[in-house]
Amino acid sequence: MKRICTALICVVLLLNLSSCAFVDSISNQKEITRTFTAMNTVMQITVFNTSEGTNEEVLNAMVSRVEELEKLFDPNLSDSDVYKINNAKGVPAGKAATDADKIFLDEDTINILMAAGSNFDETGHAFDIKLMPVIELWGFDNGTYGVPEDTEIKNVLEIVEKSQLDIYSDEKYIVISEGTKVSLGGIAKGFLGDELLKIAREYKATALLSLGGNIVLCGDKSTDDTWSVGIKNPADTENLACSFKSKGNKSVVTSGAYERYFEYGGKTYHHIIDPKTGYPSDSDLLSVTVVGENGTNCDAWSTALFVMGKEKAVEFAKEHNSYDFIFITKDREILKTDGITDLKVEDEAFKIKSIPQ
Ligand code: AMP
Ligand code: MG
């Protein structure tokens, strides 16, 4: 079976999916697509075939899992785990934790917090879910945007720097210091993608998932079974900067300043925060794409590498050669690692350069 299907980051995905409808020659099932809103973004799942049940069963299992995780991670739902964390009193400085300070959480929440913790270390603290108080100050948590005073940012950043989150994974609880709040916005969709890929594997299904800026290619790797993935042009988001070929069972995650921003006083303020300054990152990158089997890491890293900027991001890519990376820079370069094959530039303004790994 040969499949060439175009999976594009975000909006353009819809158009291209409709141009590759087919009835699978093995299972004789028609592909099935559902588009819905979850985790504050539009998601689309297309199941092409399965050898364990029907496409509809796979789709329903995936949508149920999305709903389960959304109920845990939505900071605005009063019985979610993230709400519980963000509204807990926390242990005051200099005080010892007591049993009353234990915040018991679902296993999924414990798992995502552990992944966030290891990526905090792996990225030299560029990825930090504890930035929530700063994110709130800018209004990126709920869309009430505004430019805070320098002193406000400094004060809140001090709270973030002192904040602490200790995970007791065996007993499934955490303890936080007073003032600690978390935002899973930079990692939740990657984690969700991994969970949905597990479902695809259980059902031996081929599926394409578009989860906001994240794409998950679920499907067996065979020699000519490749997907074609487009990366949005950050300078012209209606069009592509480039496209490339990928094998299945991988996540392709992109972060860019163009994804969420507001304008004030002639200046643009975007949603990816530099933990060192508390301001939107003044990055020399326009977008970062990470491709790999662990979508949770891809998601955390795409956010973090945007903050780190070109030089450090290139070093990081060299040190993580089981993943692939595409960096689109402000000076119109597309930097790509060797595992990105058949890269096609869709906008001649961009020049390709290789990152040796
Ligand atoms: P992404 O679109 O995956 O790059 O994630 C961006 C989202 O993650 C933002 O909307 C914030 O909720 C959150 N965020 C912003 N800056 C950071 C950071 N430096 N580390 C972790 N999460 C962040
Ligand atoms: Mg991310």
Short mmCIF file of C-alpha atoms and ligand atoms in Angstrom, two decimals:
data_model
loop_
_atom_site.label_atom_id
_atom_site.label_comp_id
_atom_site.label_asym_id
_atom_site.label_seq_id
_atom_site.Cartn_x
_atom_site.Cartn_y
_atom_site.Cartn_z
CA MET A 1 0.00 0.00 0.00
CA LYS A 2 1.40 3.38 -0.91
CA ARG A 3 0.18 6.45 0.86
CA ILE A 4 1.25 9.98 0.20
CA CYS A 5 -0.88 12.22 2.31
CA THR A 6 -0.09 15.75 3.32
CA ALA A 7 -0.22 16.59 7.01
CA LEU A 8 0.21 20.27 7.58
CA ILE A 9 0.79 22.06 10.78
CA CYS A 10 -2.51 23.72 11.81
CA VAL A 11 -5.09 25.17 9.47
CA VAL A 12 -3.87 23.98 6.09
CA LEU A 13 -4.24 20.37 7.22
CA LEU A 14 -7.96 20.38 6.48
CA LEU A 15 -7.54 21.27 2.81
CA ASN A 16 -4.97 18.66 2.12
CA LEU A 17 -6.75 15.86 3.92
CA SER A 18 -9.73 16.26 1.66
CA SER A 19 -7.50 15.69 -1.35
CA CYS A 20 -6.32 12.27 -0.20
CA ALA A 21 -9.57 10.41 0.64
CA PHE A 22 -9.38 6.72 -0.09
CA VAL A 23 -10.90 3.37 0.76
CA ASP A 24 -8.28 1.13 2.29
CA SER A 25 -7.52 -1.82 0.02
CA ILE A 26 -6.90 -4.26 2.90
CA SER A 27 -9.72 -3.53 5.37
CA ASN A 28 -12.13 -2.08 2.80
CA GLN A 29 -13.03 0.63 5.34
CA LYS A 30 -13.58 4.25 4.48
CA GLU A 31 -11.42 6.78 6.31
CA ILE A 32 -13.22 8.69 9.04
CA THR A 33 -12.45 12.21 10.30
CA ARG A 34 -13.64 14.18 13.33
CA THR A 35 -12.86 17.85 14.00
CA PHE A 36 -13.48 19.25 17.49
CA THR A 37 -12.21 21.78 20.00
CA ALA A 38 -10.24 20.64 23.03
CA MET A 39 -7.42 22.06 25.16
CA ASN A 40 -8.20 25.51 23.75
CA THR A 41 -7.44 24.52 20.18
CA VAL A 42 -8.96 22.86 17.12
CA MET A 43 -8.12 19.17 16.85
CA GLN A 44 -8.68 16.83 13.95
CA ILE A 45 -8.36 13.06 13.93
CA THR A 46 -8.49 10.97 10.76
CA VAL A 47 -8.43 7.19 10.98
CA PHE A 48 -7.56 5.50 7.67
CA ASN A 49 -7.65 1.82 8.63
CA THR A 50 -7.39 -0.65 11.49
CA SER A 51 -6.94 -4.41 11.65
CA GLU A 52 -8.52 -4.65 15.16
CA GLY A 53 -12.14 -3.40 14.95
CA THR A 54 -13.54 -0.46 13.03
CA ASN A 55 -12.20 2.99 12.25
CA GLU A 56 -15.07 4.42 14.29
CA GLU A 57 -14.04 2.43 17.38
CA VAL A 58 -10.50 3.78 17.09
CA LEU A 59 -11.77 7.33 16.67
CA ASN A 60 -14.14 7.04 19.66
CA ALA A 61 -11.40 5.59 21.85
CA MET A 62 -9.13 8.49 20.92
CA VAL A 63 -11.76 11.19 21.51
CA SER A 64 -12.58 9.66 24.94
CA ARG A 65 -8.91 9.83 25.87
CA VAL A 66 -8.76 13.50 24.79
CA GLU A 67 -11.75 14.23 27.04
CA GLU A 68 -10.20 12.36 29.97
CA LEU A 69 -6.94 14.30 29.78
CA GLU A 70 -8.65 17.63 29.20
CA LYS A 71 -10.64 17.12 32.41
CA LEU A 72 -7.38 16.67 34.31
CA PHE A 73 -5.31 19.42 32.69
CA ASP A 74 -7.79 22.29 32.14
CA PRO A 75 -6.75 25.01 34.62
CA ASN A 76 -10.23 26.57 34.51
CA LEU A 77 -12.22 23.45 35.41
CA SER A 78 -12.78 23.52 39.18
CA ASP A 79 -12.36 19.75 39.60
CA SER A 80 -9.29 19.38 37.35
CA ASP A 81 -5.92 18.37 38.75
CA VAL A 82 -4.27 21.55 37.46
CA TYR A 83 -6.96 23.67 39.18
CA LYS A 84 -6.28 21.71 42.39
CA ILE A 85 -2.55 22.49 42.16
CA ASN A 86 -3.02 26.15 41.23
CA ASN A 87 -5.49 26.78 44.05
CA ALA A 88 -3.61 24.91 46.77
CA LYS A 89 -2.14 26.97 49.60
CA GLY A 90 1.34 25.49 49.34
CA VAL A 91 3.99 25.26 52.03
CA PRO A 92 5.16 28.70 53.29
CA ALA A 93 8.90 29.41 53.12
CA GLY A 94 10.78 27.96 56.10
CA LYS A 95 7.88 25.68 57.15
CA ALA A 96 7.91 21.87 56.95
CA ALA A 97 5.26 20.14 54.84
CA THR A 98 2.51 18.25 56.68
CA ASP A 99 0.02 15.63 55.49
CA ALA A 100 -2.43 18.44 54.78
CA ASP A 101 -0.03 19.77 52.11
CA LYS A 102 -0.15 16.57 50.04
CA ILE A 103 -1.99 17.13 46.75
CA PHE A 104 -3.17 13.74 45.45
CA LEU A 105 -3.36 13.54 41.65
CA ASP A 106 -4.32 11.18 38.86
CA GLU A 107 -1.52 8.98 37.49
CA ASP A 108 -1.65 10.83 34.13
CA THR A 109 -1.02 14.14 35.91
CA ILE A 110 1.86 12.65 37.89
CA ASN A 111 3.33 11.33 34.61
CA ILE A 112 3.09 14.66 32.77
CA LEU A 113 4.56 16.52 35.78
CA MET A 114 7.49 14.09 35.85
CA ALA A 115 8.06 14.60 32.11
CA ALA A 116 7.90 18.37 32.62
CA GLY A 117 10.42 18.10 35.47
CA SER A 118 12.93 16.11 33.44
CA ASN A 119 12.57 18.55 30.54
CA PHE A 120 13.13 21.48 32.92
CA ASP A 121 16.54 19.91 33.63
CA GLU A 122 17.21 18.77 30.04
CA THR A 123 16.63 22.28 28.61
CA GLY A 124 18.68 24.15 31.21
CA HIS A 125 15.39 25.55 32.68
CA ALA A 126 14.25 27.12 29.37
CA PHE A 127 11.14 24.92 29.67
CA ASP A 128 9.40 25.65 32.96
CA ILE A 129 5.75 24.83 33.70
CA LYS A 130 6.06 26.88 36.92
CA LEU A 131 5.97 30.06 34.80
CA MET A 132 2.18 30.16 35.21
CA PRO A 133 2.18 33.32 37.42
CA VAL A 134 4.06 35.18 34.66
CA ILE A 135 1.76 33.77 31.97
CA GLU A 136 -1.23 35.00 34.02
CA LEU A 137 0.33 38.45 34.38
CA TRP A 138 0.46 38.81 30.56
CA GLY A 139 -3.06 37.34 30.23
CA PHE A 140 -1.94 34.43 28.04
CA ASP A 141 -3.82 31.97 30.28
CA ASN A 142 -7.28 33.41 29.49
CA GLY A 143 -6.89 36.05 26.76
CA THR A 144 -7.10 39.13 29.04
CA TYR A 145 -3.92 40.48 27.46
CA GLY A 146 -1.98 43.44 28.82
CA VAL A 147 1.61 44.66 29.15
CA PRO A 148 2.64 44.50 32.83
CA GLU A 149 4.94 47.02 34.52
CA ASP A 150 8.63 46.02 34.69
CA THR A 151 8.42 45.89 38.50
CA GLU A 152 5.38 43.59 38.40
CA ILE A 153 7.26 41.18 36.15
CA LYS A 154 10.31 41.32 38.42
CA ASN A 155 8.22 40.59 41.52
CA VAL A 156 6.34 37.68 39.95
CA LEU A 157 9.54 36.25 38.48
CA GLU A 158 11.02 36.19 41.99
CA ILE A 159 8.05 34.10 43.17
CA VAL A 160 8.53 31.72 40.20
CA GLU A 161 12.24 31.36 40.88
CA LYS A 162 11.51 30.35 44.49
CA SER A 163 8.63 28.05 43.59
CA GLN A 164 9.06 24.34 44.12
CA LEU A 165 7.14 21.23 43.14
CA ASP A 166 8.11 17.86 44.62
CA ILE A 167 6.64 14.72 43.11
CA TYR A 168 6.03 11.52 45.10
CA SER A 169 5.22 9.27 42.17
CA ASP A 170 4.70 5.98 44.04
CA GLU A 171 2.05 7.49 46.31
CA LYS A 172 0.75 9.79 43.53
CA TYR A 173 0.90 13.10 45.30
CA ILE A 174 2.90 16.32 45.06
CA VAL A 175 3.88 19.02 47.54
CA ILE A 176 4.30 22.62 46.36
CA SER A 177 5.75 25.71 47.94
CA GLU A 178 3.48 28.71 48.51
CA GLY A 179 2.89 30.62 45.25
CA THR A 180 3.60 27.71 42.90
CA LYS A 181 1.27 27.46 39.90
CA VAL A 182 1.66 25.42 36.74
CA SER A 183 0.78 25.80 33.06
CA LEU A 184 0.84 22.62 30.98
CA GLY A 185 0.21 24.58 27.75
CA GLY A 186 3.71 23.89 26.42
CA ILE A 187 3.61 20.10 26.89
CA ALA A 188 0.00 18.81 27.23
CA LYS A 189 -0.69 18.34 23.50
CA GLY A 190 2.56 16.40 23.09
CA PHE A 191 1.61 14.14 26.01
CA LEU A 192 -1.88 13.71 24.56
CA GLY A 193 -0.38 12.78 21.16
CA ASP A 194 1.68 10.02 22.79
CA GLU A 195 -1.42 8.64 24.52
CA LEU A 196 -3.37 8.64 21.23
CA LEU A 197 -0.47 6.97 19.42
CA LYS A 198 -0.65 4.17 22.05
CA ILE A 199 -4.31 3.68 21.12
CA ALA A 200 -3.43 3.60 17.41
CA ARG A 201 -0.82 0.93 18.12
CA GLU A 202 -3.30 -1.16 20.20
CA TYR A 203 -5.75 -1.13 17.30
CA LYS A 204 -2.99 -1.50 14.68
CA ALA A 205 -4.50 1.59 13.09
CA THR A 206 -3.17 4.11 10.62
CA ALA A 207 -4.25 7.61 11.62
CA LEU A 208 -3.32 11.24 11.27
CA LEU A 209 -3.76 13.52 14.28
CA SER A 210 -3.66 17.30 14.20
CA LEU A 211 -3.65 18.61 17.77
CA GLY A 212 -3.22 22.38 17.49
CA GLY A 213 0.39 22.91 16.38
CA ASN A 214 1.18 19.22 16.87
CA ILE A 215 0.95 16.50 14.23
CA VAL A 216 1.08 12.80 15.08
CA LEU A 217 1.63 10.32 12.25
CA CYS A 218 0.24 6.98 13.43
CA GLY A 219 1.05 4.12 11.12
CA ASP A 220 3.36 1.26 10.35
CA LYS A 221 6.69 2.02 8.86
CA SER A 222 7.15 0.25 5.57
CA THR A 223 9.51 1.20 2.79
CA ASP A 224 7.14 3.29 0.69
CA ASP A 225 4.61 4.26 3.36
CA THR A 226 5.62 7.87 3.94
CA TRP A 227 3.80 10.96 5.04
CA SER A 228 4.44 14.41 3.67
CA VAL A 229 4.46 17.14 6.30
CA GLY A 230 4.31 20.87 5.66
CA ILE A 231 5.70 23.52 7.98
CA LYS A 232 3.87 26.82 8.06
CA ASN A 233 5.70 29.90 6.87
CA PRO A 234 6.03 31.96 10.08
CA ALA A 235 6.34 35.11 7.97
CA ASP A 236 3.21 34.32 5.93
CA THR A 237 1.07 31.90 7.93
CA GLU A 238 -1.39 31.22 5.10
CA ASN A 239 1.43 29.46 3.23
CA LEU A 240 4.19 26.95 3.78
CA ALA A 241 7.90 27.55 4.33
CA CYS A 242 8.84 23.95 3.48
CA SER A 243 7.71 20.35 3.44
CA PHE A 244 9.43 17.04 4.08
CA LYS A 245 8.82 13.27 4.13
CA SER A 246 8.48 11.25 7.32
CA LYS A 247 7.92 7.65 8.36
CA GLY A 248 4.99 6.93 10.69
CA ASN A 249 4.73 6.63 14.50
CA LYS A 250 6.25 10.04 15.03
CA SER A 251 5.19 13.41 16.37
CA VAL A 252 5.98 16.61 14.52
CA VAL A 253 5.68 19.57 16.87
CA THR A 254 6.13 23.23 15.97
CA SER A 255 6.36 26.28 18.23
CA GLY A 256 6.38 29.81 16.89
CA ALA A 257 5.70 33.33 18.05
CA TYR A 258 2.97 33.66 15.40
CA GLU A 259 0.77 31.06 17.14
CA ARG A 260 -0.56 33.37 19.85
CA TYR A 261 0.18 37.07 20.36
CA PHE A 262 -1.35 40.48 20.94
CA GLU A 263 -0.39 43.97 19.82
CA TYR A 264 -0.08 47.00 22.06
CA GLY A 265 1.43 50.43 21.36
CA GLY A 266 2.70 49.26 17.96
CA LYS A 267 4.56 46.31 19.48
CA THR A 268 3.79 42.59 19.26
CA TYR A 269 3.89 40.40 22.37
CA HIS A 270 3.80 36.62 21.91
CA HIS A 271 3.10 33.72 24.27
CA ILE A 272 6.47 31.98 24.64
CA ILE A 273 8.06 33.39 27.78
CA ASP A 274 11.77 33.58 28.51
CA PRO A 275 12.08 32.34 32.12
CA LYS A 276 15.17 34.52 32.60
CA THR A 277 13.36 37.80 31.85
CA GLY A 278 9.63 37.12 32.28
CA TYR A 279 9.07 38.75 28.85
CA PRO A 280 8.09 37.09 25.56
CA SER A 281 11.30 35.54 24.31
CA ASP A 282 13.35 37.84 22.08
CA SER A 283 14.34 34.86 19.92
CA ASP A 284 16.28 34.94 16.67
CA LEU A 285 14.14 31.98 15.59
CA LEU A 286 10.77 32.29 13.88
CA SER A 287 9.78 28.69 14.52
CA VAL A 288 11.14 25.45 15.91
CA THR A 289 9.97 22.01 14.74
CA VAL A 290 10.95 18.83 16.57
CA VAL A 291 10.31 15.38 15.08
CA GLY A 292 10.54 12.22 17.16
CA GLU A 293 8.93 9.18 18.72
CA ASN A 294 8.36 10.85 22.08
CA GLY A 295 5.86 13.64 21.40
CA THR A 296 5.96 14.88 25.00
CA ASN A 297 9.65 15.68 24.64
CA CYS A 298 9.09 17.13 21.14
CA ASP A 299 6.51 19.53 22.60
CA ALA A 300 8.58 20.64 25.59
CA TRP A 301 11.67 21.05 23.42
CA SER A 302 9.99 23.03 20.65
CA THR A 303 8.93 25.60 23.25
CA ALA A 304 12.30 25.57 25.03
CA LEU A 305 14.46 25.74 21.90
CA PHE A 306 12.50 28.75 20.70
CA VAL A 307 13.50 30.47 23.96
CA MET A 308 17.12 29.30 23.74
CA GLY A 309 17.64 30.85 20.29
CA LYS A 310 19.56 29.61 17.25
CA GLU A 311 23.02 28.99 18.66
CA LYS A 312 21.95 26.98 21.72
CA ALA A 313 19.16 25.23 19.80
CA VAL A 314 21.71 23.98 17.22
CA GLU A 315 23.92 22.64 20.03
CA PHE A 316 20.89 20.93 21.60
CA ALA A 317 19.99 19.33 18.24
CA LYS A 318 23.53 17.98 17.88
CA GLU A 319 23.29 16.40 21.35
CA HIS A 320 19.90 14.77 20.70
CA ASN A 321 20.45 12.81 17.51
CA SER A 322 17.57 10.38 17.91
CA TYR A 323 15.30 13.36 17.14
CA ASP A 324 15.17 15.64 14.10
CA PHE A 325 14.91 19.41 14.12
CA ILE A 326 13.96 22.20 11.73
CA PHE A 327 14.71 25.78 12.76
CA ILE A 328 13.40 28.71 10.71
CA THR A 329 15.47 31.76 11.55
CA LYS A 330 14.78 35.48 11.41
CA ASP A 331 17.52 35.78 8.77
CA ARG A 332 15.55 33.49 6.44
CA GLU A 333 17.41 30.23 6.89
CA ILE A 334 15.91 26.79 7.29
CA LEU A 335 18.32 24.79 9.44
CA LYS A 336 17.63 21.05 9.38
CA THR A 337 19.16 17.88 10.74
CA ASP A 338 20.16 15.02 8.42
CA GLY A 339 17.18 12.78 9.26
CA ILE A 340 14.84 15.29 7.59
CA THR A 341 14.65 13.88 4.09
CA ASP A 342 13.27 15.27 0.85
CA LEU A 343 13.01 18.77 2.29
CA LYS A 344 11.35 20.98 -0.26
CA VAL A 345 11.46 24.75 0.13
CA GLU A 346 8.03 26.19 -0.61
CA ASP A 347 9.12 29.84 -0.29
CA GLU A 348 12.26 30.77 -2.24
CA ALA A 349 13.14 33.45 0.32
CA PHE A 350 14.40 30.66 2.61
CA LYS A 351 17.79 28.97 2.18
CA ILE A 352 18.40 25.45 3.54
CA LYS A 353 21.39 24.71 5.77
CA SER A 354 22.30 21.40 7.40
CA ILE A 355 22.93 20.78 11.08
CA PRO A 356 25.36 17.82 11.31
CA GLN A 357 24.38 15.49 14.19
P1 AMP B 1 3.96 25.82 22.72
O1 AMP B 1 2.86 26.33 21.86
O2 AMP B 1 4.01 24.32 22.85
O3 AMP B 1 5.29 26.36 22.36
O4 AMP B 1 3.65 26.28 24.21
C1 AMP B 1 3.45 27.62 24.54
C2 AMP B 1 2.61 27.67 25.79
O5 AMP B 1 3.37 27.12 26.87
C3 AMP B 1 2.25 29.08 26.20
O6 AMP B 1 0.99 29.45 25.69
C4 AMP B 1 2.29 29.01 27.71
O7 AMP B 1 1.08 28.48 28.22
C5 AMP B 1 3.37 27.99 28.00
N1 AMP B 1 4.74 28.55 28.08
C6 AMP B 1 5.20 29.76 27.65
N2 AMP B 1 6.51 29.89 27.85
C7 AMP B 1 6.91 28.72 28.41
C8 AMP B 1 8.18 28.22 28.85
N3 AMP B 1 9.31 28.94 28.73
N4 AMP B 1 8.21 26.97 29.40
C9 AMP B 1 7.09 26.22 29.53
N5 AMP B 1 5.88 26.63 29.11
C10 AMP B 1 5.78 27.87 28.57
MG MG B 2 5.51 23.02 23.32
#
